[in-house]
XYZ file of C-alpha atoms in Angstrom:
328
model
C 21.980 -3.494 -22.595
C 18.248 -2.703 -22.687
C 16.532 -0.061 -20.557
C 15.469 -2.451 -17.778
C 18.980 -3.872 -17.502
C 20.442 -0.359 -17.413
C 17.978 0.664 -14.716
C 18.779 -2.456 -12.686
C 22.504 -1.769 -13.024
C 22.015 1.853 -11.947
C 20.005 0.786 -8.904
C 22.629 -1.815 -7.917
C 25.400 0.794 -8.099
C 23.402 3.259 -5.993
C 22.567 0.559 -3.439
C 26.241 -0.432 -3.186
C 27.313 3.184 -2.664
C 24.636 3.857 -0.043
C 25.560 0.665 1.783
C 29.305 1.309 1.777
C 29.109 5.005 2.601
C 26.340 4.999 5.210
C 24.843 1.690 6.306
C 27.960 -0.448 6.693
C 29.937 2.072 8.802
C 26.881 2.615 10.997
C 26.418 -1.131 11.407
C 30.033 -1.645 12.449
C 29.787 1.274 14.902
C 26.791 -0.420 16.525
C 28.503 -3.819 16.663
C 26.253 -5.396 14.074
C 28.864 -6.787 11.705
C 27.080 -10.147 11.603
C 24.053 -8.492 9.948
C 25.858 -7.277 6.822
C 23.993 -9.436 4.298
C 20.569 -8.560 5.688
C 21.564 -4.913 5.993
C 22.525 -4.851 2.317
C 19.024 -6.072 1.378
C 17.500 -3.480 3.721
C 19.567 -0.794 1.971
C 17.704 -1.618 -1.246
C 14.377 -0.912 0.438
C 15.795 2.313 1.918
C 16.952 3.434 -1.520
C 13.529 2.700 -3.024
C 11.914 4.762 -0.273
C 14.277 7.697 -0.791
C 13.564 7.698 -4.540
C 9.827 7.584 -3.871
C 9.996 10.490 -1.410
C 12.017 12.523 -3.914
C 9.447 11.901 -6.666
C 6.584 12.745 -4.315
C 8.174 16.069 -3.373
C 9.354 16.969 -6.869
C 6.339 15.783 -8.903
C 3.243 15.084 -6.794
C 3.545 18.057 -4.441
C 3.584 20.631 -7.325
C 0.648 18.821 -8.965
C -1.347 19.085 -5.723
C -0.671 22.826 -5.584
C -1.590 23.187 -9.254
C -4.973 21.423 -9.233
C -6.125 20.663 -5.671
C -9.506 19.082 -5.058
C -9.924 21.101 -1.871
C -7.908 23.462 0.331
C -5.990 21.754 3.116
C -7.195 23.078 6.476
C -6.295 20.248 8.877
C -2.516 20.448 8.716
C -2.089 18.352 11.877
C -3.811 15.391 10.186
C -1.492 15.727 7.194
C 1.588 15.866 9.454
C 0.472 12.601 11.051
C 0.159 11.055 7.583
C 3.694 12.223 6.781
C 4.911 10.331 9.868
C 3.176 7.156 8.646
C 4.806 7.612 5.222
C 8.292 8.059 6.657
C 7.886 4.983 8.878
C 7.000 2.855 5.852
C 9.041 4.359 3.024
C 12.286 4.643 5.030
C 12.083 0.993 6.013
C 11.246 1.218 9.728
C 8.119 -0.914 9.359
C 9.991 -3.412 7.197
C 12.789 -3.527 9.780
C 10.232 -4.522 12.406
C 8.924 -7.223 10.074
C 12.461 -8.537 9.618
C 12.645 -9.421 13.312
C 9.060 -10.696 13.607
C 7.322 -12.049 10.486
C 10.219 -12.771 8.138
C 11.614 -15.640 10.251
C 8.137 -17.224 10.248
C 7.652 -16.938 6.470
C 11.189 -18.219 5.858
C 10.528 -21.180 8.158
C 7.273 -21.914 6.310
C 9.037 -21.815 2.964
C 11.765 -24.135 4.289
C 9.184 -26.574 5.652
C 7.335 -26.657 2.318
C 10.627 -27.335 0.542
C 11.363 -30.251 2.878
C 7.876 -31.602 2.154
C 8.688 -31.507 -1.545
C 6.393 -28.546 -2.257
C 8.551 -26.263 -4.396
C 7.457 -22.791 -5.479
C 5.286 -22.592 -8.578
C 7.379 -20.594 -11.033
C 4.901 -18.485 -12.954
C 7.647 -17.260 -15.264
C 8.177 -20.852 -16.475
C 4.738 -21.037 -18.085
C 6.035 -20.246 -21.568
C 9.786 -20.846 -21.822
C 11.470 -18.277 -24.002
C 8.721 -15.710 -23.449
C 7.690 -15.617 -19.799
C 11.299 -15.956 -18.680
C 11.994 -12.511 -20.147
C 12.424 -10.202 -17.100
C 9.851 -7.600 -18.164
C 7.265 -10.250 -19.123
C 7.618 -12.165 -15.848
C 7.477 -8.876 -13.936
C 4.148 -8.027 -15.612
C 2.768 -11.485 -14.878
C 3.651 -11.317 -11.193
C 2.360 -7.748 -10.990
C -1.001 -8.832 -12.434
C -1.328 -11.797 -10.086
C -0.322 -9.882 -6.963
C -2.605 -6.985 -7.905
C -5.518 -9.427 -8.113
C -4.512 -10.769 -4.706
C -4.404 -7.258 -3.263
C -7.862 -6.585 -4.683
C -9.111 -9.629 -2.771
C -7.353 -8.565 0.432
C -8.808 -5.068 0.071
C -12.329 -6.407 -0.328
C -11.847 -8.540 2.787
C -10.755 -5.436 4.714
C -14.099 -3.879 3.835
C -16.219 -7.017 4.095
C -15.173 -8.538 7.413
C -16.263 -6.358 10.281
C -13.304 -7.127 12.555
C -10.833 -6.208 9.795
C -12.807 -3.087 8.911
C -12.378 -1.863 12.510
C -8.650 -1.676 11.765
C -8.846 -0.552 8.134
C -11.306 2.225 9.019
C -8.338 4.298 10.205
C -7.192 4.600 6.588
C -10.618 5.904 5.540
C -10.957 8.316 8.446
C -8.732 10.920 6.760
C -10.992 13.809 5.729
C -8.070 15.601 4.014
C -6.598 13.172 1.511
C -3.125 14.024 0.197
C -0.197 12.191 -1.371
C 0.819 11.206 2.199
C -2.427 9.359 2.989
C -1.573 5.974 1.454
C 0.403 4.718 4.477
C -2.108 5.918 7.079
C -2.994 2.443 8.334
C -3.229 0.583 11.595
C -0.020 -1.394 12.059
C -1.917 -4.663 12.560
C -3.831 -4.012 9.334
C -0.529 -3.531 7.506
C 0.987 -6.591 9.136
C -1.880 -8.876 8.070
C -1.884 -7.611 4.489
C 1.904 -7.878 4.241
C 1.879 -11.443 5.578
C -0.617 -12.615 2.936
C 1.246 -10.926 0.060
C 4.676 -12.229 1.133
C 3.500 -15.833 1.600
C 1.832 -15.894 -1.823
C 4.830 -14.177 -3.460
C 7.149 -16.819 -2.024
C 4.839 -19.662 -3.055
C 4.687 -18.524 -6.692
C 8.417 -17.858 -6.912
C 8.632 -14.067 -7.151
C 12.339 -13.180 -7.126
C 13.421 -10.668 -4.430
C 14.350 -8.054 -7.029
C 10.995 -8.415 -8.774
C 9.159 -8.159 -5.457
C 10.961 -4.900 -4.633
C 10.058 -3.514 -8.082
C 6.387 -4.499 -7.751
C 6.115 -2.949 -4.281
C 7.837 0.238 -5.483
C 5.475 0.586 -8.471
C 2.429 -0.029 -6.272
C 3.473 2.411 -3.533
C 4.259 5.242 -5.924
C 0.997 4.722 -7.810
C -0.952 4.683 -4.535
C 0.659 7.966 -3.484
C -0.657 9.472 -6.719
C -4.115 7.928 -6.189
C -4.454 9.499 -2.741
C -3.151 12.910 -3.815
C -5.256 16.028 -3.333
C -5.341 16.279 -7.095
C -8.179 16.988 -9.500
C -7.134 14.413 -12.089
C -8.709 11.597 -14.062
C -7.407 9.612 -17.031
C -10.323 10.019 -19.440
C -12.971 7.465 -20.516
C -10.433 4.829 -21.565
C -7.564 5.626 -19.224
C -9.832 5.337 -16.185
C -10.354 1.710 -17.159
C -6.660 0.971 -17.612
C -5.100 2.317 -14.404
C -6.495 3.546 -11.081
C -6.611 7.354 -11.123
C -6.905 9.850 -8.236
C -10.583 10.411 -9.068
C -11.361 6.674 -9.266
C -9.720 6.039 -5.902
C -11.209 9.126 -4.254
C -14.629 7.583 -4.905
C -13.437 4.621 -2.840
C -12.857 7.054 0.045
C -16.124 8.948 -0.487
C -18.482 9.094 2.487
C -21.274 6.533 2.114
C -19.958 5.148 -1.173
C -16.477 3.712 -0.877
C -17.019 1.646 2.261
C -20.762 0.929 2.145
C -22.976 -1.132 -0.133
C -24.835 1.910 -1.420
C -27.818 4.118 -0.536
C -29.989 1.051 0.005
C -27.432 -0.425 2.382
C -26.243 2.451 4.508
C -23.754 1.312 7.137
C -23.621 -2.122 5.478
C -20.012 -3.036 4.776
C -19.086 -3.245 1.103
C -18.173 -0.460 -1.265
C -16.588 0.228 -4.626
C -13.237 0.699 -6.365
C -11.016 -1.699 -4.431
C -8.380 -1.963 -7.171
C -4.839 -1.122 -6.076
C -3.237 -0.599 -9.487
C -5.750 -1.841 -12.037
C -9.513 -1.150 -12.148
C -9.942 -4.351 -14.165
C -10.809 -6.459 -11.134
C -13.511 -3.980 -10.040
C -14.939 -4.095 -13.562
C -14.766 -7.902 -13.632
C -16.404 -8.432 -10.229
C -18.956 -5.627 -10.430
C -17.483 -3.226 -7.857
C -16.387 -0.442 -10.220
C -17.836 3.064 -9.986
C -16.866 5.688 -12.559
C -19.104 8.489 -11.273
C -17.842 11.991 -12.102
C -16.888 14.540 -9.481
C -14.764 14.603 -6.353
C -16.864 13.753 -3.303
C -15.939 14.554 0.334
C -13.935 11.764 1.953
C -14.251 10.066 5.316
C -16.603 7.697 7.135
C -20.307 8.247 7.770
C -20.011 7.962 11.563
C -17.563 10.901 11.539
C -20.205 13.282 10.193
C -23.565 11.722 11.205
C -24.213 11.377 14.965
C -25.382 8.036 16.359
C -28.550 7.554 18.447
C -26.796 9.142 21.431
C -25.733 12.143 19.362
C -22.049 11.124 19.269
C -19.554 11.196 16.421
C -16.868 8.527 16.300
C -13.349 9.673 17.078
C -10.566 8.010 15.075
C -7.779 9.895 16.810
C -5.521 12.808 15.961
C -1.971 11.541 16.438
C -0.167 8.321 15.535
C -0.345 6.617 18.944
C -3.925 7.662 19.628
C -5.014 6.308 16.242
C -3.247 2.995 16.907
C -4.817 2.737 20.377
C -8.335 3.492 19.142
C -7.919 0.857 16.424
C -7.269 -1.795 19.076
C -10.233 -0.556 21.106
C -12.542 -0.745 18.068
C -11.281 -4.251 17.354
C -12.186 -5.360 20.877
C -15.440 -3.348 20.855
C -14.277 -1.014 23.621
C -15.131 2.163 21.737
């Protein structure tokens, strides 16, 4: 048994125990015995979230205290980010998707199958090599990371989508909790694109869970209040906290540059790999750790007003809708 197989076996055992000891009894108590199969799958996502939270608290939190970029003064903003993280990592957002989007994507996949359009199995490209679990996992990770780069650029390029995504960039105090600070519609749209493509290229459910887990944990590190970079070569291999902080920098990460102030664009859109930024000319490896946020939070408009992105979860969601419909 190799390491990946051992890890998979360990995860399966933990998922089974968590399901039998907690989820299944709760489901029966609520009269949901007909949801056992779906609940077992949901238990896997819950377990992934619990492991991620444990690693964040045991590893990332001490690192933030060791080498912070800046002192945290807005604790209320951080508490709101923690709420976003718990909603996503403990599976509440995914539970909502199960009752809304998942039936639609499953119906689409079924319709394509009836039409004779089967999934394109990327891991069948090179029989004997790409059908190795770790090789196919890397292939799907690369392809989905490229897709996420494209989605991320669209979030910054299309004005209507930016009105939603701006919430993520409005955090002036970035910490390891900031990754999930998103408008729910923004998350829903991004999730829908990723899931449809993953189904069309034949990503197995277990591989999809692994890819999402790797991405989420890496993004928690990238958003951490941590003075850390990976050196001249490492910065070009994996997205570091410094590389991603530049993406959140005022006037740099979400604008086309000094010559295009307030023109949508930006730098460093890579989710896991900076390769796509380097390939498409959006990479910025400037040194230093710039202040984060959005220009209209710190520079008044013609009427002398600063834009308010909201303090609490519900206010931030409401203001996102109002920005989308040009009501604020």
